[in-house]
Amino acid sequence: MRPKQISIRDVAALAGTSVGSASRVINGAPNVTPEIRAKVERAIAALQYRPSHAAQSLRSRNSKTIGCMFSDVTNPLYARAFRALERRFFAAGYMLLLANGLNDPGREISILNTFQLRNMDGVIIAPGNERHAGVLEATRQLTMPIVIYDRDMEVEADQVQYDHSAGIKAAVEHLMALGHTRIALVLWQAESRPVRCRIEGYKASFQAAGLAVPDLLVQVDSPTSSVHDEITQMLSRPDGPTAIITQGTQTLGSTLRAISLSGKRVPEDISVIGIGDTDFAEHYSPPLTVLRTPVESVAECASSMLLRRIQQKGPDPAHVNTFPYTLLERGSCGPVPRTK
Amino acid sequence: MRPKQISIRDVAALAGTSVGSASRVINGAPNVTPEIRAKVERAIAALQYRPSHAAQSLRSRNSKTIGCMFSDVTNPLYARAFRALERRFFAAGYMLLLANGLNDPGREISILNTFQLRNMDGVIIAPGNERHAGVLEATRQLTMPIVIYDRDMEVEADQVQYDHSAGIKAAVEHLMALGHTRIALVLWQAESRPVRCRIEGYKASFQAAGLAVPDLLVQVDSPTSSVHDEITQMLSRPDGPTAIITQGTQTLGSTLRAISLSGKRVPEDISVIGIGDTDFAEHYSPPLTVLRTPVESVAECASSMLLRRIQQKGPDPAHVNTFPYTLLERGSCGPVPRTK
DNA sequence: CTGAAAGCGCTAACAC
DNA sequence: GTGTTAGCGCTTTCAG
């Protein structure tokens, strides 16, 4: 059925050279006579020869493939990160395997093991469960270069991360400058670096201002769940917030919905800052002030670090690169309402 | 440096059997004595043996990998499709290579060729430029099973698609039942199946109602571009729309923004229906009535078709599966305003 | 600079 | 049922 896959032997035969020379031409080795090169190239074209990736991979021990594990590409910020990574790596001759950890440790371990088995040249990972012993173990098992994406894991690997703490601080300070002190922070409950750092920054902001940390920290179980009810309830409290900082797309959406249904307006009655710049925030009415995360820059950095480490195998200490948020002011923040 | 990768030979040696038997155990072949199986398994465990994917792939001629090409995972609908596909295939022992075509024909061709070169067991593709001769040619070049995702391409392949035409019809009819006739349709200009079908359904709806097709079809160049201005201008026309159907996330966002800035309210002054159910639509204020696309079902179908074709190589005519939209009524549609 | 030859690790015939 | 063996297609010494 298949017309007998043409191999490098056929090329060599037709070019009248050895397979060795053919291989050199294919791999662009420097030491080849122009004549031989031309002959081989002609044969390749005539035969429509395409090297077998599996054979190259077996022999040369590199797969020209990068493994990516994010919790969920459905998260627009991960989707953007992946797109940037993919573009960069594809240009460099690599393809990306993408797997969603789905916050399931068992699944994450399985994915990590598969990456090892398939001999990825490098991996970029953001496990949902960074503290899980099994996940940690599976990660340590990995023998290829690793970039940890915004997680705290005690693993010998390069890291890229966002400065969530400073970002939240900037947001809180911005709101305080507008007179707010009853500032709520709505997060998705998870034992992960972003959440931990945000809480830390939140608390630090109030302490720095000499204020008590308000009882307005909301951690929901899942981004879809009870956010709406919790916010609604919080808004009805006499000491409810005059400003809310919220993460995510779904969580943010629920928050806004709850505000809207409580009969309050943004920003007149309540100010809102979103964490992470998304279409949603940009196009909401009013457009939302957000903490913008430099996703593309981070991806760029991650790919550079990984690529460098793949190329030069020399032992080089692990690097950690941290990127700042920027506060993007739009129309969702205003001064504290007088009548409250 | 690497402690001499252990191969199936080592396993066989330690188990005191032949490599053949070891291979059989590894691949779960039926004809193996329980004793031998046990010995081999013990050896595998003792050696921490992991089979080389590259070698298996080279020898057995299948990569246990599926190639996915979507225009852009940043599109939430593609992200959801990918997540569903990945979950399904991973469970079946496959990993997914994901590449973004980015609506660049050259890039798409390059990706397609790479899929062929890397011997994917199957591919699922949605080229941005389905009519492009080179893309078509590269697709025809593919020798593995193919599933075309919501595109019209004359290629021997299974297909999954959405019934955009009927979907738009349902939306228009819903609006007409509320008294609207000045119904606008905002699309992203592209020579692709979804857009073509939507226009078709739009026109057909009016013809079926015995009405002239209104001059309210807007096709923007890119989802980010001039939407806002075009909508603003359209809204200011004396014969402007009383209802708008809009696709996408960004396009929809811009549309709503333009409405809002024109001082009009949804749904009192103008009704809105979004194409595709997204977080944005769900959480907007008011929540938007949308045409819901059964993304997960479609992905499920696509993976089933592909898996089946990968397993049984018997020649089997190509199938086309079409899935309906459902109109999800929320709060963005109302009767035609009296004073207009 | 080029060719010959030895495998990479595995599976699939094929004998036993 | 099990062992032996011949490659899959390629890169990479190593001579020449």
XYZ file of C-alpha atoms in Angstrom, chain A residues 170-180 183-184 242-246 252 256 259 265-275 281 284-291 327-337:
52
model
C 0.334 48.319 43.763
C -3.365 47.683 43.374
C -4.105 48.162 47.045
C -2.054 51.327 47.139
C -3.848 52.670 44.108
C -7.137 52.100 45.842
C -5.908 53.550 49.097
C -4.854 56.685 47.246
C -8.466 56.971 46.190
C -9.479 56.769 49.802
C -10.411 53.103 50.023
C -10.658 46.589 50.105
C -11.640 42.998 49.408
C -15.807 49.778 48.785
C -13.341 48.155 46.439
C -12.673 44.621 45.249
C -9.631 43.027 43.692
C -10.486 39.793 41.914
C -14.202 38.169 38.113
C -19.258 41.752 38.753
C -22.226 43.690 42.287
C -22.550 50.502 40.099
C -18.919 50.357 39.100
C -17.081 52.594 39.821
C -19.518 54.977 41.523
C -20.469 52.675 44.374
C -17.655 50.234 44.272
C -14.255 50.073 42.616
C -12.956 46.939 40.951
C -9.522 45.784 39.871
C -9.009 42.561 37.966
C -5.905 40.412 38.157
C -11.807 43.072 31.409
C -16.589 45.145 30.062
C -18.693 48.180 30.663
C -16.984 50.093 32.130
C -13.627 48.762 30.970
C -11.898 47.316 33.964
C -8.749 48.545 35.590
C -6.488 45.515 35.805
C -3.161 44.261 36.867
C -1.436 48.490 36.856
C -3.483 49.365 33.821
C -5.911 52.090 34.751
C -9.230 51.994 32.988
C -12.624 52.959 34.178
C -13.469 50.782 37.135
C -11.886 52.653 39.985
C -13.134 55.806 41.606
C -13.011 57.611 44.916
C -14.748 56.162 47.920
C -18.434 57.005 47.781
